[in-house]
Each structure stands twice: as C-alpha cells, then as structure tokens.
CSV table of C-alpha atoms in Angstrom, one decimal:
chain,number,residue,atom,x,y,z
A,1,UNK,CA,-60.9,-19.4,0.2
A,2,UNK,CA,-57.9,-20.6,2.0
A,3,UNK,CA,-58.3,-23.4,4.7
A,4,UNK,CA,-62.2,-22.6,4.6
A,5,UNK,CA,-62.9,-26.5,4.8
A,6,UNK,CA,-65.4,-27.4,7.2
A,7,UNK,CA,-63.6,-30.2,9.6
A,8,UNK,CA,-66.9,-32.9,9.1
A,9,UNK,CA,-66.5,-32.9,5.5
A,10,UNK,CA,-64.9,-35.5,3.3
A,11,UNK,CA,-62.1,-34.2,1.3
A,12,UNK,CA,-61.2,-37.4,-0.9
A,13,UNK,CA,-59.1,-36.9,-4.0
A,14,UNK,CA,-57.5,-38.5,-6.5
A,15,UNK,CA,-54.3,-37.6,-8.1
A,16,UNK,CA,-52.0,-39.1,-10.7
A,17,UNK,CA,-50.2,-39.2,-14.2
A,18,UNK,CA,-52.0,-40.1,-17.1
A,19,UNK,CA,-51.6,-39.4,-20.5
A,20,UNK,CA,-54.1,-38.0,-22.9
A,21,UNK,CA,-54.2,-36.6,-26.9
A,22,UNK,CA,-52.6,-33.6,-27.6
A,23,UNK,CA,-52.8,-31.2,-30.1
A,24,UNK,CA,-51.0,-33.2,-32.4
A,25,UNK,CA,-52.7,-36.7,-31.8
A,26,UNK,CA,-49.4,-37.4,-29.6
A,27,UNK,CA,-50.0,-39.4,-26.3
A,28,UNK,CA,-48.8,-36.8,-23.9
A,29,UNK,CA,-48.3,-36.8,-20.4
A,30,UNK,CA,-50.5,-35.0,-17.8
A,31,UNK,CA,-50.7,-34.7,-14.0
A,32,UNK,CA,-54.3,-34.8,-13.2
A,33,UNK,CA,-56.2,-34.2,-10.0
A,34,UNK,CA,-60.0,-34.2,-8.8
A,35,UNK,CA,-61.9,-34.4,-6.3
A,36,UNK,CA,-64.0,-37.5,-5.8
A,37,UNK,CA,-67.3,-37.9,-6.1
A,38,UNK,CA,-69.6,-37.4,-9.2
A,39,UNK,CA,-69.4,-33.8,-9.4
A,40,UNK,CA,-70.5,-31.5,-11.5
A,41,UNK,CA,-67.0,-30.1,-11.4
A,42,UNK,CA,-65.8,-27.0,-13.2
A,43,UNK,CA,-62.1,-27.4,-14.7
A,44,UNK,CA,-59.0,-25.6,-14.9
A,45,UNK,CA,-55.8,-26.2,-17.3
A,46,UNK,CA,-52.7,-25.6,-15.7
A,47,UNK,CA,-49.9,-24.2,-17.9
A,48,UNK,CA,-46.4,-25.0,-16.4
A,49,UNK,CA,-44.0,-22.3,-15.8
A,50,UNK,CA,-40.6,-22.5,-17.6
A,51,UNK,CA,-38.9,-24.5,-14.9
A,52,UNK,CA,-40.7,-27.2,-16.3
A,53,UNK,CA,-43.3,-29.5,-15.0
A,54,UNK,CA,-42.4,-30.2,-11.5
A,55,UNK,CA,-43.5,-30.7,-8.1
A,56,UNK,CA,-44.5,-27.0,-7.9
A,57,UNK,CA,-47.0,-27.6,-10.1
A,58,UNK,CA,-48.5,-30.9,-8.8
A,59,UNK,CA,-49.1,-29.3,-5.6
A,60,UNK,CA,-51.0,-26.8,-7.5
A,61,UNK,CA,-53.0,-29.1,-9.5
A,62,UNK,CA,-53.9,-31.1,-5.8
A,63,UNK,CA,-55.1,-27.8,-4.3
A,64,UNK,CA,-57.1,-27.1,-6.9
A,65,UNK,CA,-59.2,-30.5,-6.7
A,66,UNK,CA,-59.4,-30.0,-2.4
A,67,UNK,CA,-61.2,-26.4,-4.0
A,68,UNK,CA,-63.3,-28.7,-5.7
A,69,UNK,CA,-61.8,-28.7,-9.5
A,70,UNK,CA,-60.6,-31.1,-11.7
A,71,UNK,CA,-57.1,-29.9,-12.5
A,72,UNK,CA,-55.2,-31.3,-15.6
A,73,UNK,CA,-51.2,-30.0,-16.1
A,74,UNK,CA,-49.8,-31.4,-19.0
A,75,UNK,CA,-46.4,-31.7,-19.7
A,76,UNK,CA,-45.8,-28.9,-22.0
A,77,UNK,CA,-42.0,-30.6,-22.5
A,78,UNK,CA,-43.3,-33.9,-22.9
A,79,UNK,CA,-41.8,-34.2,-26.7
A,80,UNK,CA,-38.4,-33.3,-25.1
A,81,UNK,CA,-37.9,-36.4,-23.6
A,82,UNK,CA,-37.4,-37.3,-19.5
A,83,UNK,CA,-35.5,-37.1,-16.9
A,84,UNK,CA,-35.7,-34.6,-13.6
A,85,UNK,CA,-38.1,-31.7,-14.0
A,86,UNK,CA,-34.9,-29.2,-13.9
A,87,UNK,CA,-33.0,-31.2,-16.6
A,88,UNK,CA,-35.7,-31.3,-19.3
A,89,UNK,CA,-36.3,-27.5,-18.5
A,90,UNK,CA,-32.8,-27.0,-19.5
A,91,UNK,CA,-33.0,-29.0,-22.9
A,92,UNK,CA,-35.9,-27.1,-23.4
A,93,UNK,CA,-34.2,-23.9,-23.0
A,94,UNK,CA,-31.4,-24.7,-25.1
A,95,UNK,CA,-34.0,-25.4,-27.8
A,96,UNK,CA,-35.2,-21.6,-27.5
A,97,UNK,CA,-38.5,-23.0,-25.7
A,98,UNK,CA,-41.3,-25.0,-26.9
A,99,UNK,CA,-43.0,-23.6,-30.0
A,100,UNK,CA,-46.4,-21.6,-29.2
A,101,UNK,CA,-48.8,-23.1,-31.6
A,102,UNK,CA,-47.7,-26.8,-30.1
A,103,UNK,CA,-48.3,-24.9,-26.6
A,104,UNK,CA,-51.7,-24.0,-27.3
A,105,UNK,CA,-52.9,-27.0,-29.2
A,106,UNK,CA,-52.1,-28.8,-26.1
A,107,UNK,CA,-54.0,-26.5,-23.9
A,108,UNK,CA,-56.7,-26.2,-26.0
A,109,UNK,CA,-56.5,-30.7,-26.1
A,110,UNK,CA,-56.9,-30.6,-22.6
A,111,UNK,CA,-59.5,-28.1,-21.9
A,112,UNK,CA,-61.4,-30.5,-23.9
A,113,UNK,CA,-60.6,-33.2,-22.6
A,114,UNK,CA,-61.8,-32.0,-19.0
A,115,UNK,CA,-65.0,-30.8,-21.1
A,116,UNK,CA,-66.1,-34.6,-22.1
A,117,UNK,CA,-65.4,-36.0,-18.5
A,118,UNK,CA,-68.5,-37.0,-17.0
A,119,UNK,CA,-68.1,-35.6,-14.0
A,120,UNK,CA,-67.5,-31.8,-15.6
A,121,UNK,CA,-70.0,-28.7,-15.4
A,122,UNK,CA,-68.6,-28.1,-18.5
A,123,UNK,CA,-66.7,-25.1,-17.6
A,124,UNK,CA,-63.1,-24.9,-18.0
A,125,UNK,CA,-60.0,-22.5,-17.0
A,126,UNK,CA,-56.9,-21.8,-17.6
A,127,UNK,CA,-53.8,-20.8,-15.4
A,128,UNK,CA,-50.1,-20.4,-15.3
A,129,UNK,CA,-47.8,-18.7,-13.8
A,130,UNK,CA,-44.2,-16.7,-15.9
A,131,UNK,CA,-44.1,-18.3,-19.1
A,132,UNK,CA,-47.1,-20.1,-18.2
A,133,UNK,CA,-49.1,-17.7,-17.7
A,134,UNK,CA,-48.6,-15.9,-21.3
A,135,UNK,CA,-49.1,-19.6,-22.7
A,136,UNK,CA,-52.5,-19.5,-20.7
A,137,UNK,CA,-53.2,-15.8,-22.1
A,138,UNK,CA,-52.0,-16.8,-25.6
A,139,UNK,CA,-54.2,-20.3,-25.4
A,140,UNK,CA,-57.3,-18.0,-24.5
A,141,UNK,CA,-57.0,-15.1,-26.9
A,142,UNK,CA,-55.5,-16.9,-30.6
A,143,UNK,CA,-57.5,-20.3,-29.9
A,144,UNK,CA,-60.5,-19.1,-27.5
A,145,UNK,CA,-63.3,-21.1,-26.1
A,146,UNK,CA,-62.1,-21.4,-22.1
A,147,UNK,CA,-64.3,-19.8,-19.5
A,148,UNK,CA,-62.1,-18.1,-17.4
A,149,UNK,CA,-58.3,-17.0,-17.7
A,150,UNK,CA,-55.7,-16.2,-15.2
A,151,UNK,CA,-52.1,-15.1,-15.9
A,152,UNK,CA,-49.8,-14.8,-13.2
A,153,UNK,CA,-46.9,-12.5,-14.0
A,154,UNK,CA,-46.3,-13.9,-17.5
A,155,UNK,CA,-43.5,-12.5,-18.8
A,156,UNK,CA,-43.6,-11.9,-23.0
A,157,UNK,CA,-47.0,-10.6,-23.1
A,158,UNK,CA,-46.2,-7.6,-24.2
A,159,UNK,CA,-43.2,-8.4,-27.0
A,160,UNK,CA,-40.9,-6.1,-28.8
A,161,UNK,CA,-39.9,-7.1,-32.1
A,162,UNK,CA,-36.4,-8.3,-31.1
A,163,UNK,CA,-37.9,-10.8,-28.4
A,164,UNK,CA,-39.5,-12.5,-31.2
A,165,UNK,CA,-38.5,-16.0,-32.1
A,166,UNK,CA,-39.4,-18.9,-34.1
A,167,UNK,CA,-40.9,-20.4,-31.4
A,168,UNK,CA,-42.4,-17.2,-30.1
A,169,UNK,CA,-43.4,-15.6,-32.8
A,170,UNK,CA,-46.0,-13.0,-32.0
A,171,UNK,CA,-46.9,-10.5,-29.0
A,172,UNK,CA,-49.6,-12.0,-27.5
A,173,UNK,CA,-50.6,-8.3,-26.7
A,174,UNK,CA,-51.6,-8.6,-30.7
A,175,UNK,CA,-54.2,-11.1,-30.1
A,176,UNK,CA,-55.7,-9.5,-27.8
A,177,UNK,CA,-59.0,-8.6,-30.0
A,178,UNK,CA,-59.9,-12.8,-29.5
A,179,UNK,CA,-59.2,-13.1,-26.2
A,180,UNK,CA,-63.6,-14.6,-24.8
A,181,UNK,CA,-63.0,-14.9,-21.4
A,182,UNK,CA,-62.5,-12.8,-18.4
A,183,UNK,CA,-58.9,-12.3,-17.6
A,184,UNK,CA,-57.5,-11.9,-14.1
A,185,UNK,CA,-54.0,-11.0,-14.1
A,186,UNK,CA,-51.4,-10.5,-10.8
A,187,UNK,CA,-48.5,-9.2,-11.1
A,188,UNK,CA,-45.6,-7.9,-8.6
A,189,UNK,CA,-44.2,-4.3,-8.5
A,190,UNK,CA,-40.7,-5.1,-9.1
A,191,UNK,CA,-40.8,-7.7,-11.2
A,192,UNK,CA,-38.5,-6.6,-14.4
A,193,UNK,CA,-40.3,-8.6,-16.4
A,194,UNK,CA,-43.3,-8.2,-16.7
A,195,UNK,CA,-42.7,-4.6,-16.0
A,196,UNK,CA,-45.0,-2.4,-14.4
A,197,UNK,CA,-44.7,-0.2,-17.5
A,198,UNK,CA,-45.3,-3.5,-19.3
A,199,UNK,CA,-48.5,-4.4,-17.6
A,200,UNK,CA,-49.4,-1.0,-17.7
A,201,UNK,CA,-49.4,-1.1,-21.6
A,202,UNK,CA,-51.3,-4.5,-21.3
A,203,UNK,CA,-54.1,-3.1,-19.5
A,204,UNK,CA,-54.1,0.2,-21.7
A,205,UNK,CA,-55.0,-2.7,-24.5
A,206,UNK,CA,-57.6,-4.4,-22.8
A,207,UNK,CA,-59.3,-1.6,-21.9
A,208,UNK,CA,-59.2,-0.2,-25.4
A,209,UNK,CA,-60.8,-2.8,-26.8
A,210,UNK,CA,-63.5,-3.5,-23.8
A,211,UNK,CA,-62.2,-7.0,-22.4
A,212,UNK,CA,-63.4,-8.1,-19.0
A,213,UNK,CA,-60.5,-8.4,-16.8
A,214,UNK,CA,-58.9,-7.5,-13.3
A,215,UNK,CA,-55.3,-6.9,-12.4
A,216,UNK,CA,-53.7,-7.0,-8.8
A,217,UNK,CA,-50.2,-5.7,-8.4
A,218,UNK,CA,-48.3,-6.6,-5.3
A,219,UNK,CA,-45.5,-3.7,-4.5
A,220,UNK,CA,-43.5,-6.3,-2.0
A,221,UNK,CA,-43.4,-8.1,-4.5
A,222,UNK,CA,-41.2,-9.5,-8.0
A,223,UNK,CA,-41.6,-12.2,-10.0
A,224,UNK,CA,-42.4,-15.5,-8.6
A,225,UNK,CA,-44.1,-14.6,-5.8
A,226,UNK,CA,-46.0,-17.7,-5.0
A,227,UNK,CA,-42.8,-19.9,-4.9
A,228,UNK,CA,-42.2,-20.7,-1.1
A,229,UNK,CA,-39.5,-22.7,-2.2
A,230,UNK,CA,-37.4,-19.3,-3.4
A,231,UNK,CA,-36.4,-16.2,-2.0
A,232,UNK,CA,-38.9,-14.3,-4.5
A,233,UNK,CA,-41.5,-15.5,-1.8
A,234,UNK,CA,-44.0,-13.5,-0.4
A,235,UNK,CA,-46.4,-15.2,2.1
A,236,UNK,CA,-48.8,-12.3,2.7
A,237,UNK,CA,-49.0,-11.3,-1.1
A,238,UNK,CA,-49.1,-15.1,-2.5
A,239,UNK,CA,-52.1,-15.8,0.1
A,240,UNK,CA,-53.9,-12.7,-0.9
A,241,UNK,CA,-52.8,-13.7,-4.5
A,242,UNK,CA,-54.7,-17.7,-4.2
A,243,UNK,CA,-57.4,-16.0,-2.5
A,244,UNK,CA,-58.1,-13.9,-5.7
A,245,UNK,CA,-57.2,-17.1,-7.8
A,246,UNK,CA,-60.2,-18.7,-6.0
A,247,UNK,CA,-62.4,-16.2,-5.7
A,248,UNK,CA,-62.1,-15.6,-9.9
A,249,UNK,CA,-62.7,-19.1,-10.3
A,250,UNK,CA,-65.5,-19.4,-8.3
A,251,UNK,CA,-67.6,-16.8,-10.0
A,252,UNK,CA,-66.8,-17.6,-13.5
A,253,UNK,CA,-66.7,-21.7,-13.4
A,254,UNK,CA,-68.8,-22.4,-10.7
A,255,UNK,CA,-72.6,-23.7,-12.0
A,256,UNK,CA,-73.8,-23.3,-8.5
A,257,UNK,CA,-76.3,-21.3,-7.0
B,1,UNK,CA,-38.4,-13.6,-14.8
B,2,UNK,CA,-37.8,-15.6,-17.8
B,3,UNK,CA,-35.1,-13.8,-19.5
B,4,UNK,CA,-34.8,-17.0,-22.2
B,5,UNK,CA,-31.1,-15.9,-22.6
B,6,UNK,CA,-28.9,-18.8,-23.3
B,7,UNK,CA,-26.4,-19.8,-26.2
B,8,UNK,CA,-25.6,-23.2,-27.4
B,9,UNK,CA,-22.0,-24.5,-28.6
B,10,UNK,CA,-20.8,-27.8,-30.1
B,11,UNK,CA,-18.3,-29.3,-27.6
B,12,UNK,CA,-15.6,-32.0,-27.1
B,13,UNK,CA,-14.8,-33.5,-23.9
B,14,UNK,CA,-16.8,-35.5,-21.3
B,15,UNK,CA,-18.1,-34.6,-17.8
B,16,UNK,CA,-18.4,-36.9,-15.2
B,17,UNK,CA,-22.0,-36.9,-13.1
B,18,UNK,CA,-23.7,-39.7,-10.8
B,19,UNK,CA,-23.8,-42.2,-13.3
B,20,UNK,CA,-20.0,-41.6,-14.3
B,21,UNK,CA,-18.2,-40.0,-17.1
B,22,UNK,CA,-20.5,-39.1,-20.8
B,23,UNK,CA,-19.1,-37.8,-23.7
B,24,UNK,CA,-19.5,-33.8,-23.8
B,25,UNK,CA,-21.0,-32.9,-27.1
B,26,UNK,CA,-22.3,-29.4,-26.2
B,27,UNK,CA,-22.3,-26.6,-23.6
B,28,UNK,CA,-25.4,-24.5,-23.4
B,29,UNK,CA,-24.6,-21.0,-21.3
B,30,UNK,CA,-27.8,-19.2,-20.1
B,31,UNK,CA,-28.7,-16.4,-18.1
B,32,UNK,CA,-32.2,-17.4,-16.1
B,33,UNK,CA,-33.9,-18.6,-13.1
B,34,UNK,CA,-32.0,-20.8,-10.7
B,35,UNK,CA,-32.8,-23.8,-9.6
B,36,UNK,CA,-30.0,-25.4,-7.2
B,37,UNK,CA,-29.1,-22.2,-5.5
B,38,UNK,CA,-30.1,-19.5,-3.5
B,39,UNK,CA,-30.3,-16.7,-6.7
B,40,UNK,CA,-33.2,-15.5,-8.3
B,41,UNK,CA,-31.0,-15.9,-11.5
B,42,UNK,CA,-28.2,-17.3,-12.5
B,43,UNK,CA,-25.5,-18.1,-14.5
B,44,UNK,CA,-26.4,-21.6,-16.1
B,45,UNK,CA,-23.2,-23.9,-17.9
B,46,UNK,CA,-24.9,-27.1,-18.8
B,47,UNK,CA,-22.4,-29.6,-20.2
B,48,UNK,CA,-24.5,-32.2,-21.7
B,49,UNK,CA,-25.4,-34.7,-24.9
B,50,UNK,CA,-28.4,-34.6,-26.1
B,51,UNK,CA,-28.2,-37.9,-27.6
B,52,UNK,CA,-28.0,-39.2,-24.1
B,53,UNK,CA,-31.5,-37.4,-23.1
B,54,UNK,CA,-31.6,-34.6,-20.9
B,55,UNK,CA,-30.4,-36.1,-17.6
B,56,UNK,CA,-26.9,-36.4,-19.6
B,57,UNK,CA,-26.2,-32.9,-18.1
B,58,UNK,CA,-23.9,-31.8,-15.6
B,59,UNK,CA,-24.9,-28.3,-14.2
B,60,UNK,CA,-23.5,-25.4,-12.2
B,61,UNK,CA,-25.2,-22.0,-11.7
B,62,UNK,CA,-23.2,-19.0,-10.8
B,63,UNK,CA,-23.3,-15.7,-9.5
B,64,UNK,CA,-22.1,-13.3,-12.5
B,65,UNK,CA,-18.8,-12.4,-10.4
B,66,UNK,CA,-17.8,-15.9,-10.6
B,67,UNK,CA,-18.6,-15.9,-13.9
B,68,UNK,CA,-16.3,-13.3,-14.7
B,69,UNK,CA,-13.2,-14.4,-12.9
B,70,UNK,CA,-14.1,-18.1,-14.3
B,71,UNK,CA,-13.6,-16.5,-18.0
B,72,UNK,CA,-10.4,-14.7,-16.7
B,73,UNK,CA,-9.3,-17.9,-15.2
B,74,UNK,CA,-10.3,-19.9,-18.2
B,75,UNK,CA,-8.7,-17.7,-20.6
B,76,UNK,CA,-5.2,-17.9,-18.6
B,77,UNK,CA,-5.4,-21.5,-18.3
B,78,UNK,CA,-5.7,-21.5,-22.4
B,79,UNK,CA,-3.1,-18.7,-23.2
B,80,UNK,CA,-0.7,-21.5,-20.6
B,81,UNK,CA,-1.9,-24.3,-22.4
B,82,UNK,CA,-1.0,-23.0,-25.8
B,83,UNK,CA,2.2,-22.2,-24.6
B,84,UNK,CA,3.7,-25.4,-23.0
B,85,UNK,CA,3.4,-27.0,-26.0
B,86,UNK,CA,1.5,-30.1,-24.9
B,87,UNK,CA,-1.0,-31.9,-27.4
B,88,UNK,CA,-4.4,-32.1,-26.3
C-alpha cells in the first residue's frame, strides 16, 4: 500500500537505462528499476502509454521497485529513433503506431528477461496504462505466459472493424480465449474511450468464457486518471486506483508467505 | 483517450525551431492527447522531416475553434496569394 514503509527500513534502489534483446534480436532500450538487495523479487513489465516513453513512466517503474519489484519499461518506440519523449510519440503517430506483433514480442523479451535475473521469484506482470494497457492485455492473451495482468483504461480493446489497421490488426477482445493470467482492469466513467459500454462488452466476454479478472470504474473519473501532470487527474481515484495496482500484485506475484 | 487520428502530407517549405531553420518535407495533422497545453486533446500540426529524426519537428496544438478560423484564415491568405500574381 501507499506510503506503508516502515521509517527504520532501508529503501535502496537502483534505477537506470539499459538495453536488452527484443523480440526481434534488436538491442533495445529499457528503463529498469529494482530494489536492492538479493531478493527474490517478483517482476512487472511496464507497457508505455502512447505519449511515449517518458518521465511518467520512469517514476512508475521507480515506485514499483520502493514496492519491492523489479520494474523493466522498454522503449516500445525505440526503432523510431530519439529525441524528446513527445517528439518520437509524434513520429510514431504519424506512422499509424507501432505494429502489435513487434509490441508484444518485446513484452514477451522482457518478461523473460526479468524471469532469468537472479534476483527474480520468477513471477512476472504486466502493466500499462491507454494504449499500454491493451498492449499489456494483448501481450497476455495472444502470447501468454505472465502471471498477472493489469490494464488501465486501454483504449482499442474492444475494436470495430473500421478501427482496424495494419498495425492493429485484430480486437484484442478476440483473443480473449488465451488470455492465462488474472486480469485487473480500472477504468473511469466518462472516459469515451474506453467506454463504459465498451468495458461493459469486455467484461460480458470474460465472464463468458470464465477468466479470472476484477474491474474498478471510477465515476469522477475519464481517461488518464493517474496523470497528476494533466487536468484528467483525479487524486482520490488514482490513490485508490495504485492501491488496487498493489494490492493485485501482491497476491498474484508475491512468493511470500 | 487515444483517438490515433492523424493524416500525413508531403510538404515544401522549412520551419524554424531552437536549432534554426530545417527543410519542411511533411506536415502530419492529428487529433489526440496534448502534451504542451492545458487540453485533454488537441489539435496537433507537426511540421517536420523525418530524415532529420524526430526532434526535426516544430509543433503547435490547438483548440478546434482555432483550428477552424486558422483554415478560414489560411484559405483567404491563398485565394490573396493567387491573386497578386507573385511567384512563390
């Protein structure tokens, strides 16, 4: 939980950029984070939203290590080239995004990559938050094998046939028969997209076909919620919302009694 | 929200950001989250040249008002343009 640190304990982490082999076999950047000490630590994979891989998500991949995870983010736009986080998002989004199977590959490179540290417990997550988050859903139902998944507000999960594109091909609502892990999903009430008709029809799915999972919807709030650097924040709903990040973790990575 | 709206043209001109003036070889107009100002979404006009890597980009995001009277605006400018007669 939030600021549940005990004062006399150490807190040491480390934090830095390193690269590691993608999907592909590419050298790719990624934003890593851990807590020191040998561990065992579970894992989570952070997806970057569409604004690209920024300081947003650094400071999401250092909280995780203070909870006691070893947080890798990679840099999803990594192929695009460099510059300031906002100015690759844009040649990414001139592009039409970064392809999905690329996406995952990358994820699923990572997730392994945290597996064979030596400090792991062998358990890994994944997270992101709007088109993050349906790369995280979309990593954990085509390719499988994380332990936990979260999706915050990812918009696309549920796809009509004109939001297709070659880089998006599919509905990741369509995948949801191989989806292996538990799936907690929060979303805001007036978010337009996701809808709440949209996550309405995503749950309908799960359920269908018996899928652990557990959605919380926010009415204060849209999309974005979390972001304290935008209007779309909402401090009582984004506390509530790491609280239930945490708590999922915890009882699905955790190896500890 | 991610709306992924945005269009791509070929372009000819040059912008001029902190490093300068670059040669303009595209404009890419999208509809999406904001970054620099204080809307949830935005108008994006990226003028930029990819050859130059992605920092050869000079932005502005707008409210869709502006937008509008920056079409009308851009339009009359043209129709005035075409009129006097001067090369470009």
């Amino acid at each position: 939980m939030w600021n549940s640190l005990r004062t006399d304990a150490p807190a040491g982490l480390v934090a830095g950029v390193t690269a590691y082999q993608a999907g592909d076999g590419d050298l790719v950047h990624a934003y890593v984070a851990r807590p020191e000490g040998p561990g065992p630590f579970p894992g989570v994979v952070l997806a970057h939203h569409m604004p690209g891989w920024d300081e947003l998500y650094r400071e999401f991949a250092r909280r995780f290590a203070d909870h006691g995870y070893t947080a890798i983010c990679p840099d999803l736009y990594c192929r695009t080239g460099h510059g300031e986080p906002d100015d690759v998002a844009a040649s990414v989004r001139a592009a039409g995004g970064v392809p999905d199977d690329q996406v995952v590959a990358d994820l699923v490179a990572a997730r392994d990559w945290l597996r064979a540290l030596p400090t792991a417990n062998g358990r890994v997550g994944v997270i992101g938050t709007c088109s993050g988050g349906r790369h995280a859903l979309l990593a954990a139902s085509k390719a499988g094998g994380f332990d936990a998944v979260a999706d915050l507000w990812g918009g696309g999960v549920v796809a009509a046939p004109d939001e297709l594109t070659p880089e998006r091909p599919v509905s990741v609502l369509d995948y949801t028969a191989g989806l292996d892990a538990p799936l907690l999903g929060l979303f805001g009430d007036q978010d337009k997209y996701p809808t709440p008709e949209l996550v309405d029809r995503h749950e309908e799915e799960l359920r269908k076909q018996g899928k652990e999972y557990e959605f919380h919807r926010y009415a204060d709030a849209g999309h974005g919620f979390f972001y304290y650097h935008r209007a779309a924040y909402r401090a009582e709903s984004a506390m509530d919302g790491w609280a239930k990040v945490f708590d999922f973790f915890g009882r699905h990575l955790s190896t500890r009694s | 929200m991610c709306t992924n709206i945005s269009e791509t043209l070929p372009a000819a001109g040059a912008a001029k950001g902190g490093s300068g003036w670059f040669p303009v070889t595209a404009a890419n107009v999208g509809f999406d989250h904001a970054v620099g100002s204080r809307f949830d979404h935005a108008l994006l006009l990226d003028f930029v040249d990819p050859a130059r890597g992605p920092s050869a980009r000079i932005a502005v995001e707008l409210d869709l008002e502006t937008g509008r009277a920056l079409v009308a605006a851009l339009q009359s400018v043209i129709e005035a343009a075409e009129r006097s007669g001067a090369p470009v």
